[in-house]
Short mmCIF file of N, CA and C in Angstrom, two decimals:
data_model
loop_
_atom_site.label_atom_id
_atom_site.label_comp_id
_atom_site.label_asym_id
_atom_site.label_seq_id
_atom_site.Cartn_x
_atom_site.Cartn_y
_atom_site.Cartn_z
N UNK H 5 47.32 24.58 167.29
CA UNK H 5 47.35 25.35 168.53
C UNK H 5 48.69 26.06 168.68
N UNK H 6 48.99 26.98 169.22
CA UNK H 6 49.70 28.38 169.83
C UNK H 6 49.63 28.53 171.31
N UNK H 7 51.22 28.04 171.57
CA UNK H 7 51.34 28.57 173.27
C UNK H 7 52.38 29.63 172.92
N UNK H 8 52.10 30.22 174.19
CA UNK H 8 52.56 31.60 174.26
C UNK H 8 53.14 31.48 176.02
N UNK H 9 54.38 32.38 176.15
CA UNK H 9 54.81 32.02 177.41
C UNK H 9 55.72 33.49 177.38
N UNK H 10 55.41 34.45 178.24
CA UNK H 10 55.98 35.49 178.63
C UNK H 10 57.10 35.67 179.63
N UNK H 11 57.86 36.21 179.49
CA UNK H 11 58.86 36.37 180.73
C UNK H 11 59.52 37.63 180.83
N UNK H 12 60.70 38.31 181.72
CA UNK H 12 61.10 39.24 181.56
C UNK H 12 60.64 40.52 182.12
N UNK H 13 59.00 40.42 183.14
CA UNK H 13 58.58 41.34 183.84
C UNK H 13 59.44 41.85 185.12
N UNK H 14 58.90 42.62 185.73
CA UNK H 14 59.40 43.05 187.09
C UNK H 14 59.18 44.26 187.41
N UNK H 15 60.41 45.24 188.50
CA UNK H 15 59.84 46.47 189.08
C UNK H 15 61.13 47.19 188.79
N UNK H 16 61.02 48.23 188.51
CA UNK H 16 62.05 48.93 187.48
C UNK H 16 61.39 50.19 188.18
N UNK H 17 63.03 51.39 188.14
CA UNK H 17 62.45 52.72 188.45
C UNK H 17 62.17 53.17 187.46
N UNK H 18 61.43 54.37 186.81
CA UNK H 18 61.33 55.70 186.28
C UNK H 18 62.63 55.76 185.17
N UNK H 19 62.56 55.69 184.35
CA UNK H 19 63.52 56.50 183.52
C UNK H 19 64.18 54.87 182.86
N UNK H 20 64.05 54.00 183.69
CA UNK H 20 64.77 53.22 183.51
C UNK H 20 64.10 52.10 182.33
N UNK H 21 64.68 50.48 182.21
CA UNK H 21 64.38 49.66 181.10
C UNK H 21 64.24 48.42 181.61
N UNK H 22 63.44 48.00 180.96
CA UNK H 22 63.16 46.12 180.79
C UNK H 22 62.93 45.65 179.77
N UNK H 23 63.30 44.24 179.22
CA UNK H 23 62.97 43.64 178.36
C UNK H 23 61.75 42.56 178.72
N UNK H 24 60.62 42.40 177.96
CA UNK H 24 59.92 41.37 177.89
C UNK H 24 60.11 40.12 176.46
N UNK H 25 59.99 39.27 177.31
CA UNK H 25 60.26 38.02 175.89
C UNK H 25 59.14 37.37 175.58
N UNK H 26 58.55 36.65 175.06
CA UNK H 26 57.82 35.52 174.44
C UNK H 26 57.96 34.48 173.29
N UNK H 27 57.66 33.50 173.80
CA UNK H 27 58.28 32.07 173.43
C UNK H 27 57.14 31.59 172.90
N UNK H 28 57.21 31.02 171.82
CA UNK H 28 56.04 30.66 171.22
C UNK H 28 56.16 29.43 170.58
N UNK H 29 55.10 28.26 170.62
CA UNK H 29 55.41 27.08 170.41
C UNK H 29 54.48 26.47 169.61
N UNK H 30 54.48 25.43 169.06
CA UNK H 30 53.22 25.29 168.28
C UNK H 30 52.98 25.88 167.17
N UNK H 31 51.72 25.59 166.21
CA UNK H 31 51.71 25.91 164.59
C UNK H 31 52.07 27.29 164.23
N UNK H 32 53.43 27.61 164.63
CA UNK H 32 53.63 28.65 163.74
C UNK H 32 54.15 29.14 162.56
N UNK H 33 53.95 29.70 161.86
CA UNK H 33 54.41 30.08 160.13
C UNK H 33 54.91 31.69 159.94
N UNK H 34 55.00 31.82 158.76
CA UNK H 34 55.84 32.76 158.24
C UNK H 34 55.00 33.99 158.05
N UNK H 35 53.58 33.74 158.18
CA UNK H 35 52.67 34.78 158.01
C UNK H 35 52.74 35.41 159.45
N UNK H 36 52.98 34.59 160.62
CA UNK H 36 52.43 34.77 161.84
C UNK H 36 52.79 36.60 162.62
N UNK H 37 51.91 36.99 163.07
CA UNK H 37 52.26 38.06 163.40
C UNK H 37 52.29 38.20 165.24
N UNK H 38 52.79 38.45 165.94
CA UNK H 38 53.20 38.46 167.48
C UNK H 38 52.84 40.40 167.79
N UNK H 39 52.08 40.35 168.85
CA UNK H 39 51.72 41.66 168.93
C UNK H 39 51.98 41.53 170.85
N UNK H 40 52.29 42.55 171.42
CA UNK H 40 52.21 43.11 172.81
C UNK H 40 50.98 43.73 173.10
N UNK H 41 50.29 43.35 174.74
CA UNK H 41 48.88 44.40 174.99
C UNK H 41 49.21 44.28 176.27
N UNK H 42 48.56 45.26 177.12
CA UNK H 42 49.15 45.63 178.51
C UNK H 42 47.42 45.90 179.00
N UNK H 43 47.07 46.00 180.22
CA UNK H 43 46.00 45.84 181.23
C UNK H 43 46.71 46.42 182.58
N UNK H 44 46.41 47.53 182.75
CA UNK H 44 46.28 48.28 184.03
C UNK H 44 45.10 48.63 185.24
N UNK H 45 45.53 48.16 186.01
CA UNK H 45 44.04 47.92 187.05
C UNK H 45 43.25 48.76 186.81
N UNK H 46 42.19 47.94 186.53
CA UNK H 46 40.51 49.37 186.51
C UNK H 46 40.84 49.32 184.66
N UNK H 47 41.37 49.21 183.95
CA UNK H 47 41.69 49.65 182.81
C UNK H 47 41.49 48.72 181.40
N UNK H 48 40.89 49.18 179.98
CA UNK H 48 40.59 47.79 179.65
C UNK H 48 42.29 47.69 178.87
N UNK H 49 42.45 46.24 178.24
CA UNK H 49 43.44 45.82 177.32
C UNK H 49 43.73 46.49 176.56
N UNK H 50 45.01 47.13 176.21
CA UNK H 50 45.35 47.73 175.45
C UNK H 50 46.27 47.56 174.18
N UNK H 51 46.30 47.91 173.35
CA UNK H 51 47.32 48.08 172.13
C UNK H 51 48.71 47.92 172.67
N UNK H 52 49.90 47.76 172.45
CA UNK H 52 51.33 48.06 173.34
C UNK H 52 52.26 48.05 171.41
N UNK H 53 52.17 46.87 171.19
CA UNK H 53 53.46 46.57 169.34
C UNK H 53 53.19 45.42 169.33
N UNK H 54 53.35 45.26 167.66
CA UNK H 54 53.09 44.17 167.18
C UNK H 54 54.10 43.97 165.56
N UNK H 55 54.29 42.77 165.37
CA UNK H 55 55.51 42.52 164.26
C UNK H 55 54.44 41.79 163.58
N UNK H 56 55.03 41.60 162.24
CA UNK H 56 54.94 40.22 161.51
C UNK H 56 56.31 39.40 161.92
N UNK H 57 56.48 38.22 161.55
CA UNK H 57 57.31 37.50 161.94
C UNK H 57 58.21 37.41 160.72
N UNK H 58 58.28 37.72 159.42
CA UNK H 58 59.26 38.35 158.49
C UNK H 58 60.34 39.44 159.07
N UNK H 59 59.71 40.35 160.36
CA UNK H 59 59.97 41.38 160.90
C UNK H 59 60.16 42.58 159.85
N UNK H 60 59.46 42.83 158.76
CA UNK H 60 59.63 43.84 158.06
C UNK H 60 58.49 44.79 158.02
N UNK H 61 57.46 44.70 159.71
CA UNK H 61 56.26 45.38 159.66
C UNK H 61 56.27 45.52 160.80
N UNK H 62 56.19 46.41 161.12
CA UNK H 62 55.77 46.50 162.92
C UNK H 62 55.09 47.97 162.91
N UNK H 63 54.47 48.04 164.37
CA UNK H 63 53.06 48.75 164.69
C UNK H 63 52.99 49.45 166.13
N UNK H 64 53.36 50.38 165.97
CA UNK H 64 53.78 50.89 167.86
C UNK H 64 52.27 51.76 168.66
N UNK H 65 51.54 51.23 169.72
CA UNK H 65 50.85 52.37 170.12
C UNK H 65 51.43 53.95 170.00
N UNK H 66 50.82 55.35 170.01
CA UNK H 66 51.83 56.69 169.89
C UNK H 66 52.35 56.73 170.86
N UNK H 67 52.00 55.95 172.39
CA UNK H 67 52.20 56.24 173.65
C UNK H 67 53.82 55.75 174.35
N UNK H 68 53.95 54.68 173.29
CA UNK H 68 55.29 54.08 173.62
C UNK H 68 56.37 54.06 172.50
N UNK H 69 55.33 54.90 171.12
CA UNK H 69 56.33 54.86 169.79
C UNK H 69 57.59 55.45 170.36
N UNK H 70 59.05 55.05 170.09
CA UNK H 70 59.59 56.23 170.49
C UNK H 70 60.80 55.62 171.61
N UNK H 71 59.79 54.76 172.48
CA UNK H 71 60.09 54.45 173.88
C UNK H 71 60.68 52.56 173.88
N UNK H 72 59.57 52.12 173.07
CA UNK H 72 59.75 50.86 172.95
C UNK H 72 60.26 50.08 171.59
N UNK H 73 60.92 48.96 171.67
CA UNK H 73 60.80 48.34 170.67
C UNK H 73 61.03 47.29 170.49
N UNK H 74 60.18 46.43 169.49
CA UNK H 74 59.54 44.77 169.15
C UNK H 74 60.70 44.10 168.17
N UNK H 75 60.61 43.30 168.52
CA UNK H 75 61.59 42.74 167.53
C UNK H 75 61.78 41.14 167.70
N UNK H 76 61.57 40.22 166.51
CA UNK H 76 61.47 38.88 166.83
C UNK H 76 62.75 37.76 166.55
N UNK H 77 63.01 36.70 167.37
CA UNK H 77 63.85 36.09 166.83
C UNK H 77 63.04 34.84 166.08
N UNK H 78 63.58 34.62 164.52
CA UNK H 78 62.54 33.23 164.04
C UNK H 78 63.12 32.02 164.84
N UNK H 79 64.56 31.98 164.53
CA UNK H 79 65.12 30.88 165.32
C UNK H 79 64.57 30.35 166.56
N UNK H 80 64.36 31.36 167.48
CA UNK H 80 63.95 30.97 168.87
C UNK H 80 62.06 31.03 168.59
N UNK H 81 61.76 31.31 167.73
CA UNK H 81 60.04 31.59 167.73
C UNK H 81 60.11 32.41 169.14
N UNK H 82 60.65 33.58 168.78
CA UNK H 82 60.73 34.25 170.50
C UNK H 82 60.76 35.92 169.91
N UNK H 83 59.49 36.86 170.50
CA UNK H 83 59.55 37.63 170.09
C UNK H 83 59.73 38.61 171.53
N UNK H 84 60.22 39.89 171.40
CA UNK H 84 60.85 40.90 172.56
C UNK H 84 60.33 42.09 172.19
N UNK H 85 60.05 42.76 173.29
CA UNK H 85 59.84 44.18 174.01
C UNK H 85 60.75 44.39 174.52
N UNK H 86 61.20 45.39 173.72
CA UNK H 86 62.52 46.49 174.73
C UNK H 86 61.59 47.87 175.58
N UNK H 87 61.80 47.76 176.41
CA UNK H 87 60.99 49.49 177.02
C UNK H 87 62.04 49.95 178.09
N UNK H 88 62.31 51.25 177.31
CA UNK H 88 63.11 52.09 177.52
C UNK H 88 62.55 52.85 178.23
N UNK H 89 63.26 54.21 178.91
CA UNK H 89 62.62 55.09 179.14
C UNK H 89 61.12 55.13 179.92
N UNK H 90 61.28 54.01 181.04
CA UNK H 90 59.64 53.65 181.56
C UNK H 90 59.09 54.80 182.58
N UNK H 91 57.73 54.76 182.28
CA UNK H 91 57.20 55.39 183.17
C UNK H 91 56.42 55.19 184.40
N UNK H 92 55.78 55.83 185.11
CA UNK H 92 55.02 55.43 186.08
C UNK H 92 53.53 54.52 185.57
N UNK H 93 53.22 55.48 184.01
CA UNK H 93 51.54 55.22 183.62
C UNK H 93 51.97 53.64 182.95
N UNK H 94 53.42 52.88 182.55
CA UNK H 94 53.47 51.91 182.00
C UNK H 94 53.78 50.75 182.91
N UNK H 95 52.84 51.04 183.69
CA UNK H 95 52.76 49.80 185.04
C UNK H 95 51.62 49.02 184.56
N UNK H 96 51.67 47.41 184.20
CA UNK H 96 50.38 46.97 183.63
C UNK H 96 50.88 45.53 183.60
N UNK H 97 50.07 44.59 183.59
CA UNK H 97 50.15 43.31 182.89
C UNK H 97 50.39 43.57 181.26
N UNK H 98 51.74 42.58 181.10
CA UNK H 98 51.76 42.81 179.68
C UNK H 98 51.70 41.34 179.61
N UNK H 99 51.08 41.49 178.19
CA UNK H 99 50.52 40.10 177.43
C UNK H 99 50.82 40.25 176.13
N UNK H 100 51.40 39.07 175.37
CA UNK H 100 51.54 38.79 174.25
C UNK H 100 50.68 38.13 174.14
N UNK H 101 50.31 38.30 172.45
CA UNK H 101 49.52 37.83 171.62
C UNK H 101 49.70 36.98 169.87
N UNK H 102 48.91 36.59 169.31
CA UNK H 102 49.61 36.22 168.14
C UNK H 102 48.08 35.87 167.42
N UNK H 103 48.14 36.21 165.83
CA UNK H 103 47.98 35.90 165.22
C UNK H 103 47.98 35.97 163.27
N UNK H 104 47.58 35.20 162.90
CA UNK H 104 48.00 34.64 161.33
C UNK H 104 47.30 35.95 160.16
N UNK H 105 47.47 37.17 160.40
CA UNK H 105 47.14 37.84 159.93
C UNK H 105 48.01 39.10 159.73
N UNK H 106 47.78 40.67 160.27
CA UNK H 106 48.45 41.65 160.24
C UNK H 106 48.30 41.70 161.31
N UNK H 107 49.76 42.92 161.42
CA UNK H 107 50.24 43.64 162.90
C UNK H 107 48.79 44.59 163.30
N UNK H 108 47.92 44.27 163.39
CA UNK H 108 46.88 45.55 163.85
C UNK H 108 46.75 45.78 165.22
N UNK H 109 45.96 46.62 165.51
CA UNK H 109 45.81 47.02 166.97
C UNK H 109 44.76 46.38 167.73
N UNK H 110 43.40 45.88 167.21
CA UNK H 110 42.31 44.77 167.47
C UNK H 110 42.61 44.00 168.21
N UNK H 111 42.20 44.07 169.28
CA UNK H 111 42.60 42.80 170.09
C UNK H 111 41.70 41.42 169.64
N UNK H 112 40.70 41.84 169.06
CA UNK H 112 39.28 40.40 168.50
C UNK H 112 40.15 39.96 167.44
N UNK H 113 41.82 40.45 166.82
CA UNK H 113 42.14 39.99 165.90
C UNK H 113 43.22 38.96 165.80
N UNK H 114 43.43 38.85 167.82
CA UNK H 114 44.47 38.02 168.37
C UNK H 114 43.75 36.70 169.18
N UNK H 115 43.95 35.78 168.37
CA UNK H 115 43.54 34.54 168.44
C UNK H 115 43.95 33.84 169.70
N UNK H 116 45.39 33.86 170.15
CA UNK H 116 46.40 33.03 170.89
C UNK H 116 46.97 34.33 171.85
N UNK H 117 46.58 33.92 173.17
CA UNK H 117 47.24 35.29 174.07
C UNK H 117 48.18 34.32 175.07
N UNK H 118 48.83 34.90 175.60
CA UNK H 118 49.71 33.99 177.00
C UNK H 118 49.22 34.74 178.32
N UNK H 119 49.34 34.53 179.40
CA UNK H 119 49.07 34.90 180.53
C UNK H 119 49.33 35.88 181.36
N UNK H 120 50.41 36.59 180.74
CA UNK H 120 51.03 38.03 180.97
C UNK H 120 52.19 37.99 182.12
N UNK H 121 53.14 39.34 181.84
CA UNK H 121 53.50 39.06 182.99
C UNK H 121 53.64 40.84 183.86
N UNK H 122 53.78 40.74 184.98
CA UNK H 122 53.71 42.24 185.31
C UNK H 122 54.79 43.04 185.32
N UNK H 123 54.41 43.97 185.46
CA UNK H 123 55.61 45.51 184.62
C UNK H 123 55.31 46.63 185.73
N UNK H 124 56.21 46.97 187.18
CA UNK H 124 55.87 48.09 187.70
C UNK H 124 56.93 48.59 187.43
N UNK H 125 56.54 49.90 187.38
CA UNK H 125 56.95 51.42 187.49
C UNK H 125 56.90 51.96 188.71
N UNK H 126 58.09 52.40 188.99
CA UNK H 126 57.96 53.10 190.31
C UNK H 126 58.28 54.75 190.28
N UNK H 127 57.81 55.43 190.62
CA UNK H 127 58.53 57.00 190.31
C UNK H 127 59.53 57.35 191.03
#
């Protein structure tokens, strides 16, 4: 089993930045890959980044390529979202995910999710 524990949400203006973290506990390995997905009211789950945990692979939606970026610590089994440059449309529950495969965009391909945490944007 895989817990997953998010932190690092909140309400941020326009233009501005937050970091999201996730802490991950339980059977994890060297294959393991940690991915970000976000849920905006009315809206289904979405793609956001995703690493392998080597960190020599990562996977950005086009919407935040650019804007955001993933990056894991092994030591801490703790992987991060930097988002820069936020907008109004990147107001959402963000949720980490994980699993023992590739960085893909599939959410049917993320085994282990955590509970999310929320991300407003204000303009």
């Amino acid at each position: 089993q895989v817990q997953l524990v998010e932190s690092g949400g909140g309400l941020v203006q326009a233009g501005g930045s937050l970091r999201l973290s996730c802490a991950a506990s339980g059977r994890t390995y060297s294959r393991f890959t940690m991915g970000w997905f976000r849920q905006a009211p009315g809206k289904e789950r979405e793609f956001v980044a995703a690493i392998k945990w080597t960190g020599d692979i990562t996977n950005y939606a086009s919407s935040v390529e650019g804007r955001f970026t993933i990056s894991g610590d092994n030591a801490k089994s703790t992987v991060y979202l930097q988002m820069n440059s936020l907008k109004p449309e990147d107001t959402a529950v963000y949720y980490c995910a994980a699993n023992y495969g590739a960085p893909v965009e599939a959410l049917r391909a993320y085994g282990y999710w955590g509970r999310g945490t929320q991300v407003t944007v204000s303009s």
